[in-house]
């Protein structure tokens, strides 16, 4: 089959998948698998080859990241049940001054808390951020909303154990330890620079308090003085616990934080934040240590075993479970685990469907076609995967789907162009951040929970995360000079 035919058929299938999702309202998993099967048949694969390739692709990505995603989501669900996220965010807002709060909160969310399901992390941190906003001056809401939007979205696609990050690593064959190290190198400057850029323009006319914020009925209390809202992580966004709907938008959010009524006995035995987060941090340190020693050529069977991501994250999960049982009791830990399995199941199936599409794209001959146009000495592959992910995200509204699909398109060419696949993974993640808008669940949560108007959210979320998308691409290109 001619090159132009392969490219045309692949483009048509991708467009078809987008239309199935946004026009026909067909579930993304069903749309991705359907697209994979159509692509295989249209590019000359036999029916048996098409179905086998799709199933093999699903299995391969599950082999790479299935247990890792499950361990990460379960750990986050347990931490959420203990109230650790609320306590950590509240501590950050008290410790750092008004100038440093957006950066401290952004870096913490974007790097250390990526095992927490995104919606849960937002629901937990947004009310506390909103109460702190008046202490940042006239533009406090704008600064805190921008910092939250940038850090939440950057973390999920650039930092391990963000679910999209691990899916990208699996699709492109990037060792998870390596993905974590280089993802950290990119995500930290991306968050800091993007927040700084947005704050610069916020102070110079970008933000209109009267038009971009909703009227505040009453002045929020000082974060150093706990109020009843401190025990209600849903804070300023009324939550219908029966339907799981937030603030009238009809947005269903999994793993909604529960109202925790702590007894005096529970408060007395409440462990330190370091103890609560210690197992998760230990897991990340083990993974990073293994990756660094591997790059240095140091081999040790014991370290190699414990630094293997699936073992390291399992250690973190077991440690988190043990601490949580001491803190909140076994019954609530078991409930958190059930909630975690419910969420991880959806994520795993979506990731696997993306793997099916990527496998069929590879079997169609796309690698040979693109390999003729890309060389390791150019930034064309990075720009291409970034642009594809950006366009897909604008159309579909899902960071994970756009990142996985864009990476799947270029996965077949990785071995031919000689470029380190971690760069392609980071570029795909960066592109999937571009233009978070009204099709995104995060958009409406930020609007309702930070007291913004739709106009204001288009600035803090859509514009802010788009700036981060471009900054992340530039950071990835700079990193590419040294790899």
Coordinates of C-alpha atoms in Angstrom, one line a residue:
X1 CA 0.0 0.0 0.0
X2 CA 1.3 3.5 -0.9
X3 CA 2.5 5.8 1.8
X4 CA -0.2 8.4 1.2
X5 CA -2.9 5.8 1.5
X6 CA -1.6 4.7 4.9
X7 CA -1.4 8.3 6.1
X8 CA -4.9 9.1 4.7
X9 CA -6.5 6.0 6.2
X10 CA -4.9 6.6 9.6
X11 CA -5.9 10.3 9.6
X12 CA -9.5 9.3 8.7
X13 CA -9.7 6.7 11.4
X14 CA -8.4 9.2 14.0
X15 CA -11.0 11.7 12.9
X16 CA -13.7 9.0 13.1
X17 CA -12.7 8.2 16.6
X18 CA -13.0 11.8 17.6
X19 CA -16.4 12.1 16.0
X20 CA -17.6 8.9 17.7
X21 CA -16.6 10.3 21.1
X22 CA -17.9 13.9 20.8
X23 CA -20.7 13.7 18.3
X24 CA -22.2 10.2 18.8
X25 CA -21.4 10.1 22.5
X26 CA -19.9 6.6 22.3
X27 CA -17.7 5.6 25.2
X28 CA -13.9 6.4 24.5
X29 CA -12.9 2.8 25.1
X30 CA -15.4 1.5 22.6
X31 CA -14.4 4.2 20.1
X32 CA -10.7 3.5 20.4
X33 CA -11.1 -0.3 19.9
X34 CA -13.5 0.2 17.0
X35 CA -11.0 2.6 15.4
X36 CA -8.2 0.1 15.8
X37 CA -10.2 -2.7 14.1
X38 CA -11.3 -0.5 11.2
X39 CA -7.7 0.7 10.7
X40 CA -6.4 -2.8 10.6
X41 CA -8.8 -4.0 8.0
X42 CA -8.5 -0.8 5.9
X43 CA -4.7 -1.0 5.8
X44 CA -4.7 -4.6 4.5
X45 CA -4.5 -6.7 7.7
X46 CA -6.6 -9.9 7.6
X47 CA -9.5 -10.1 10.1
X48 CA -7.5 -12.6 12.2
X49 CA -4.4 -10.4 12.2
X50 CA -6.4 -7.3 13.1
X51 CA -8.1 -8.8 16.1
X52 CA -5.0 -10.6 17.3
X53 CA -2.9 -7.4 17.0
X54 CA -5.6 -5.3 18.9
X55 CA -5.7 -7.9 21.7
X56 CA -2.0 -8.2 21.8
X57 CA -1.6 -4.4 22.1
X58 CA -4.1 -4.4 25.0
X59 CA -2.2 -7.1 26.7
X60 CA 1.2 -5.5 26.1
X61 CA 0.3 -2.2 27.7
X62 CA -1.3 -4.0 30.7
X63 CA 1.9 -6.0 31.1
X64 CA 3.9 -2.8 31.2
X65 CA 1.7 -0.6 33.5
X66 CA -1.4 -2.5 34.6
X67 CA -0.3 -3.3 38.2
X68 CA 1.5 0.0 38.5
X69 CA -1.6 2.0 37.8
X70 CA -3.6 -0.2 40.2
X71 CA -1.1 0.2 43.0
X72 CA -0.9 4.0 42.5
X73 CA -4.6 4.6 42.5
X74 CA -5.2 2.3 45.5
X75 CA -2.5 4.2 47.4
X76 CA -4.1 7.5 46.5
X77 CA -7.5 6.3 47.6
X78 CA -6.2 5.3 51.0
X79 CA -4.4 8.6 51.5
X80 CA -7.5 10.4 50.6
X81 CA -9.6 8.5 53.2
X82 CA -7.1 9.3 55.9
X83 CA -7.4 13.1 55.3
X84 CA -3.7 13.3 54.5
X85 CA -4.2 15.4 51.4
X86 CA -6.3 18.0 53.2
X87 CA -3.8 18.2 56.0
X88 CA -0.8 18.6 53.7
X89 CA -2.4 21.3 51.6
X90 CA -3.5 23.2 54.7
X91 CA 0.0 23.0 56.1
X92 CA 1.5 24.4 52.9
X93 CA -0.9 27.3 52.8
X94 CA 0.1 28.2 56.4
X95 CA 3.8 27.7 56.1
X96 CA 4.6 29.7 52.9
X97 CA 3.9 33.4 52.6
X98 CA 1.6 34.9 50.0
X99 CA 4.3 35.2 47.4
X100 CA 5.4 31.5 47.7
X101 CA 2.0 29.8 48.2
X102 CA 1.1 29.3 44.5
X103 CA 4.5 27.8 43.7
X104 CA 4.7 25.6 46.8
X105 CA 1.2 24.3 46.3
X106 CA 1.8 23.8 42.5
X107 CA 5.0 21.9 42.9
X108 CA 3.6 19.7 45.7
X109 CA 0.6 18.7 43.6
X110 CA 2.5 18.3 40.4
X111 CA 5.2 16.1 41.8
X112 CA 4.4 14.5 45.1
X113 CA 0.7 13.8 44.9
X114 CA 0.3 12.2 41.6
X115 CA -0.9 8.9 43.0
X116 CA -4.1 10.7 43.9
X117 CA -6.9 10.6 41.3
X118 CA -7.0 14.0 39.7
X119 CA -10.6 14.9 40.6
X120 CA -10.1 13.8 44.2
X121 CA -7.0 15.9 44.5
X122 CA -8.8 18.9 43.1
X123 CA -11.8 18.5 45.3
X124 CA -9.6 18.2 48.4
X125 CA -7.2 21.1 47.6
X126 CA -9.5 23.7 46.0
X127 CA -11.6 24.8 49.1
X128 CA -8.4 25.3 51.1
X129 CA -6.8 27.2 48.2
X130 CA -9.9 29.4 48.0
X131 CA -9.8 30.3 51.7
X132 CA -6.1 31.3 51.3
X133 CA -6.7 33.4 48.2
X134 CA -7.7 36.7 50.0
X135 CA -4.4 36.6 51.8
X136 CA -2.6 36.9 48.3
X137 CA -4.2 40.2 47.6
X138 CA -6.6 41.5 44.9
X139 CA -5.7 38.7 42.5
X140 CA -5.6 35.8 45.0
X141 CA -8.3 33.8 43.3
X142 CA -6.7 34.1 39.9
X143 CA -3.2 33.1 41.2
X144 CA -4.5 30.1 43.2
X145 CA -6.8 28.9 40.4
X146 CA -4.0 29.1 37.8
X147 CA -1.5 27.3 40.1
X148 CA -4.0 24.5 40.7
X149 CA -4.9 24.1 37.0
X150 CA -1.3 24.0 35.8
X151 CA 0.0 21.6 38.5
X152 CA -2.9 19.2 38.3
X153 CA -2.8 18.8 34.6
X154 CA 1.0 18.8 34.3
X155 CA 1.4 16.2 36.9
X156 CA -0.9 13.6 35.4
X157 CA 1.0 13.6 32.0
X158 CA 4.6 14.4 33.0
X159 CA 5.2 12.9 36.5
X160 CA 5.2 9.3 37.7
X161 CA 2.9 7.9 39.0
X162 CA 0.4 10.0 37.1
X163 CA -1.8 7.5 35.2
X164 CA -1.2 9.2 31.7
X165 CA 2.5 9.3 32.4
X166 CA 2.7 5.6 33.1
X167 CA 0.6 4.8 30.1
X168 CA 2.9 6.9 27.9
X169 CA 6.0 5.1 29.3
X170 CA 4.4 1.7 28.6
X171 CA 3.4 2.6 25.1
X172 CA 6.9 3.9 24.1
X173 CA 8.9 1.4 26.1
X174 CA 10.4 3.9 28.5
X175 CA 11.6 2.4 31.8
X176 CA 9.5 3.9 34.6
X177 CA 12.4 5.1 36.7
X178 CA 13.8 7.0 33.7
X179 CA 10.4 8.5 33.0
X180 CA 10.2 9.6 36.6
X181 CA 13.6 11.3 36.6
X182 CA 13.3 13.1 33.3
X183 CA 9.6 13.9 33.9
X184 CA 10.7 15.6 37.2
X185 CA 13.3 17.5 35.3
X186 CA 10.7 18.8 32.9
X187 CA 7.7 19.3 35.2
X188 CA 9.4 21.4 37.9
X189 CA 10.5 24.3 35.6
X190 CA 7.3 24.0 33.6
X191 CA 5.2 24.6 36.7
X192 CA 7.4 27.4 38.1
X193 CA 7.8 29.2 34.8
X194 CA 4.2 28.9 33.8
X195 CA 2.9 30.2 37.1
X196 CA 5.3 33.1 36.9
X197 CA 4.3 34.0 33.4
X198 CA 0.6 33.9 34.3
X199 CA 1.1 35.9 37.4
X200 CA 3.0 38.5 35.4
X201 CA 0.0 39.0 33.0
X202 CA -2.6 38.7 35.8
X203 CA -1.0 41.8 37.4
X204 CA -1.0 43.6 34.0
X205 CA -4.6 43.6 33.1
X206 CA -5.3 39.9 32.2
X207 CA -7.6 39.4 35.2
X208 CA -10.8 41.5 35.8
X209 CA -12.0 40.9 39.3
X210 CA -15.6 42.1 38.5
X211 CA -16.0 39.9 35.4
X212 CA -13.7 36.9 36.1
X213 CA -14.8 36.1 39.7
X214 CA -18.1 35.3 41.3
X215 CA -19.3 37.6 44.1
X216 CA -18.1 36.5 47.5
X217 CA -20.9 36.3 50.0
X218 CA -18.7 36.3 53.0
X219 CA -15.0 36.7 53.7
X220 CA -13.3 33.4 54.1
X221 CA -11.7 32.8 57.5
X222 CA -8.0 32.7 58.1
X223 CA -6.5 29.4 57.2
X224 CA -4.7 29.4 60.5
X225 CA -8.0 29.4 62.3
X226 CA -9.8 26.1 61.5
X227 CA -13.5 26.4 60.8
X228 CA -16.2 23.9 60.1
X229 CA -15.2 23.9 56.5
X230 CA -11.9 22.4 57.4
X231 CA -13.7 19.1 58.1
X232 CA -15.6 19.4 54.8
X233 CA -13.2 18.8 51.9
X234 CA -16.0 19.6 49.4
X235 CA -15.9 23.1 50.9
X236 CA -17.5 25.7 48.7
X237 CA -18.9 23.3 46.2
X238 CA -22.0 21.6 47.5
X239 CA -21.8 17.8 46.9
X240 CA -24.8 15.6 46.4
X241 CA -23.4 12.4 48.0
X242 CA -26.2 10.3 46.6
X243 CA -25.7 11.3 42.9
X244 CA -22.0 12.4 43.1
X245 CA -22.8 15.7 41.4
X246 CA -20.9 18.9 42.0
X247 CA -22.4 22.4 42.1
X248 CA -25.2 21.8 39.6
X249 CA -22.9 21.0 36.6
X250 CA -24.0 17.4 36.4
X251 CA -20.3 16.4 36.6
X252 CA -19.8 13.0 38.1
X253 CA -16.6 12.6 40.1
X254 CA -15.3 9.3 41.3
X255 CA -13.8 8.9 44.7
X256 CA -15.4 12.0 46.2
X257 CA -13.9 12.7 49.6
X258 CA -16.0 11.8 52.4
X259 CA -17.0 13.9 55.4
X260 CA -14.8 12.8 58.2
X261 CA -16.1 13.3 61.7
X262 CA -13.0 12.7 63.8
X263 CA -13.4 11.6 67.4
X264 CA -11.0 12.8 70.1
X265 CA -9.5 9.4 70.2
X266 CA -8.8 9.5 66.4
X267 CA -7.2 12.9 66.7
X268 CA -4.9 11.8 69.5
X269 CA -3.4 8.9 67.5
X270 CA -3.3 10.9 64.2
X271 CA 0.2 10.3 62.8
X272 CA 2.4 13.0 61.3
X273 CA 2.2 13.8 57.6
X274 CA 5.7 12.4 57.1
X275 CA 4.5 9.1 58.4
X276 CA 1.4 9.1 56.2
X277 CA 3.2 10.0 53.0
X278 CA 6.4 8.1 54.0
X279 CA 5.6 4.8 52.3
X280 CA 4.7 6.6 49.0
X281 CA 7.9 8.7 49.1
X282 CA 9.9 5.5 49.9
X283 CA 8.5 3.9 46.7
X284 CA 9.4 6.8 44.6
X285 CA 12.9 6.9 46.1
X286 CA 13.4 3.2 45.4
X287 CA 12.4 3.6 41.8
X288 CA 14.6 6.6 41.3
X289 CA 17.6 4.9 42.9
X290 CA 17.2 1.9 40.6
X291 CA 17.0 4.1 37.5
X292 CA 20.1 6.2 38.6
X293 CA 22.2 3.0 39.3
X294 CA 21.1 1.5 36.0
X295 CA 22.2 4.6 34.1
X296 CA 25.5 4.5 36.1
X297 CA 26.0 0.8 35.1
X298 CA 25.9 -0.4 38.8
X299 CA 24.1 -3.8 39.1
X300 CA 23.0 -5.3 42.5
X301 CA 20.4 -8.0 42.6
X302 CA 18.8 -6.9 45.9
X303 CA 18.6 -3.2 44.8
X304 CA 17.4 -4.3 41.4
X305 CA 14.5 -6.3 42.9
X306 CA 13.3 -3.6 45.4
X307 CA 13.7 -0.8 42.9
X308 CA 11.6 -2.6 40.3
X309 CA 8.5 -0.2 40.0
X310 CA 5.9 -2.9 40.6
X311 CA 7.7 -4.0 43.8
X312 CA 8.5 -0.5 45.0
X313 CA 4.9 0.7 44.5
X314 CA 3.6 -2.5 46.2
X315 CA 5.9 -1.7 49.2
X316 CA 4.4 1.8 49.2
X317 CA 0.9 0.5 49.1
X318 CA 1.4 -2.0 51.9
X319 CA 3.1 0.7 54.1
X320 CA 0.3 3.2 53.4
X321 CA -2.3 0.5 54.3
X322 CA -0.6 -0.3 57.5
X323 CA -0.4 3.3 58.6
X324 CA -4.0 3.9 57.6
X325 CA -5.3 0.9 59.5
X326 CA -3.6 2.4 62.6
X327 CA -5.1 5.8 61.9
X328 CA -8.7 5.2 60.6
X329 CA -9.3 1.5 61.2
X330 CA -9.5 -1.5 58.9
X331 CA -13.1 -1.0 57.8
X332 CA -12.5 2.4 56.2
X333 CA -9.2 1.2 54.6
X334 CA -11.1 -1.6 53.0
X335 CA -13.8 0.8 51.7
X336 CA -11.1 3.0 50.3
X337 CA -9.6 0.0 48.5
X338 CA -13.0 -0.9 47.0
X339 CA -13.3 2.7 45.7
X340 CA -9.8 2.6 44.4
X341 CA -10.4 -0.6 42.4
X342 CA -13.5 1.0 40.9
X343 CA -11.5 3.9 39.6
X344 CA -8.5 1.9 38.5
X345 CA -10.7 -0.4 36.5
X346 CA -11.9 2.5 34.3
X347 CA -8.4 3.8 33.9
X348 CA -6.9 0.4 33.0
X349 CA -9.5 -0.3 30.3
X350 CA -9.0 3.1 28.7
X351 CA -5.2 2.6 28.8
X352 CA -5.5 -0.8 27.3
X353 CA -7.8 0.4 24.5
X354 CA -5.1 3.0 23.7
X355 CA -2.6 0.2 23.5
X356 CA -4.8 -1.7 21.1
X357 CA -4.9 1.3 18.7
X358 CA -1.2 1.9 19.0
X359 CA -0.4 -1.8 18.2
X360 CA -2.6 -1.7 15.0
X361 CA -1.0 1.6 13.9
X362 CA 2.4 -0.1 14.2
X363 CA 1.2 -3.1 12.2
X364 CA -0.2 -0.9 9.5
X365 CA 3.3 0.2 8.4
X366 CA 3.1 3.7 9.8
X367 CA 6.6 3.4 11.2
X368 CA 8.2 2.9 7.8
X369 CA 6.3 5.8 6.4
X370 CA 7.2 8.3 9.2
X371 CA 10.7 7.0 9.4
X372 CA 11.5 8.5 6.0
X373 CA 10.7 12.0 7.2
X374 CA 12.2 12.1 10.7
X375 CA 15.8 12.1 11.8
X376 CA 17.3 12.0 15.3
X377 CA 19.0 15.3 14.7
X378 CA 15.8 17.3 14.3
X379 CA 13.0 18.3 16.6
X380 CA 10.3 17.3 14.0
X381 CA 9.2 14.2 15.9
X382 CA 8.7 16.2 19.1
X383 CA 6.8 19.0 17.3
X384 CA 4.7 16.4 15.5
X385 CA 3.7 14.4 18.5
X386 CA 3.0 17.6 20.5
X387 CA 0.8 19.1 17.7
X388 CA -1.1 15.8 17.2
X389 CA -1.8 15.6 21.0
X390 CA -2.8 19.2 21.1
X391 CA -5.3 18.9 18.3
X392 CA -6.8 15.7 19.7
X393 CA -7.1 17.3 23.2
X394 CA -9.0 20.3 21.8
X395 CA -11.4 18.0 20.0
X396 CA -11.9 15.3 22.6
X397 CA -11.2 17.1 25.9
X398 CA -9.4 14.2 27.5
X399 CA -5.7 14.6 28.4
X400 CA -5.2 10.8 28.7
X401 CA -6.8 9.9 25.4
X402 CA -5.0 12.6 23.4
X403 CA -1.6 11.7 24.9
X404 CA -2.0 8.0 24.4
X405 CA -3.2 8.4 20.8
X406 CA -0.5 10.8 19.8
X407 CA 2.2 8.6 21.3
X408 CA 0.7 5.6 19.6
X409 CA 1.1 7.2 16.2
X410 CA 4.8 7.8 16.6
X411 CA 5.6 4.6 18.6
X412 CA 6.4 2.6 15.5
X413 CA 9.1 5.1 14.4
X414 CA 11.0 5.3 17.8
X415 CA 13.5 2.6 16.9
X416 CA 14.2 4.0 13.4
X417 CA 15.0 7.7 14.2
X418 CA 17.4 7.0 17.1
X419 CA 15.7 9.6 19.4
X420 CA 15.3 8.7 23.1
X421 CA 11.7 7.6 23.5
X422 CA 11.4 9.5 26.8
X423 CA 11.5 12.7 24.8
X424 CA 8.5 11.6 22.7
X425 CA 6.6 10.6 25.8
X426 CA 7.2 14.0 27.4
X427 CA 6.3 15.8 24.1
X428 CA 3.1 13.8 23.8
X429 CA 2.2 14.7 27.4
X430 CA 3.0 18.4 26.8
X431 CA 0.8 18.5 23.8
X432 CA -2.1 16.9 25.6
X433 CA -2.2 19.8 28.0
X434 CA -3.0 22.4 25.3
X435 CA -6.3 24.2 25.6
X436 CA -8.2 22.6 28.5
X437 CA -11.6 24.0 27.9
X438 CA -15.4 23.4 28.5
X439 CA -15.2 19.7 27.5
X440 CA -13.0 19.0 30.5
X441 CA -14.2 17.9 33.9
X442 CA -11.4 19.8 35.5
X443 CA -12.5 23.1 33.9
X444 CA -15.9 23.0 35.6
X445 CA -14.6 21.9 38.9
X446 CA -12.1 24.8 38.9
X447 CA -14.8 27.2 38.0
X448 CA -17.3 26.2 40.7
X449 CA -14.8 25.5 43.5
X450 CA -12.6 28.5 43.1
X451 CA -15.4 31.0 42.6
X452 CA -14.6 31.9 39.0
X453 CA -16.9 32.8 36.1
X454 CA -16.6 30.9 32.9
X455 CA -14.7 33.8 31.5
X456 CA -12.3 33.7 34.4
X457 CA -11.8 29.9 34.1
X458 CA -10.9 30.3 30.4
X459 CA -8.0 32.5 31.5
X460 CA -6.8 30.6 34.6
X461 CA -7.3 27.1 33.3
X462 CA -7.5 27.2 29.5
X463 CA -4.8 29.9 29.0
X464 CA -2.7 28.9 32.0
X465 CA -2.5 25.2 31.1
X466 CA -1.8 26.1 27.4
X467 CA 1.1 28.2 28.5
X468 CA 2.4 25.2 30.5
X469 CA 2.0 23.0 27.4
X470 CA 4.3 25.3 25.4
X471 CA 6.8 25.6 28.2
X472 CA 6.9 21.9 28.7
X473 CA 7.6 21.4 25.0
X474 CA 10.5 23.9 25.2
X475 CA 11.9 22.2 28.3
X476 CA 11.7 18.8 26.5
X477 CA 13.5 20.2 23.5
X478 CA 16.2 21.6 25.7
X479 CA 16.5 18.2 27.5
X480 CA 16.8 16.6 24.0
X481 CA 20.0 18.5 23.4
X482 CA 21.7 16.5 26.2
X483 CA 20.2 13.1 25.4

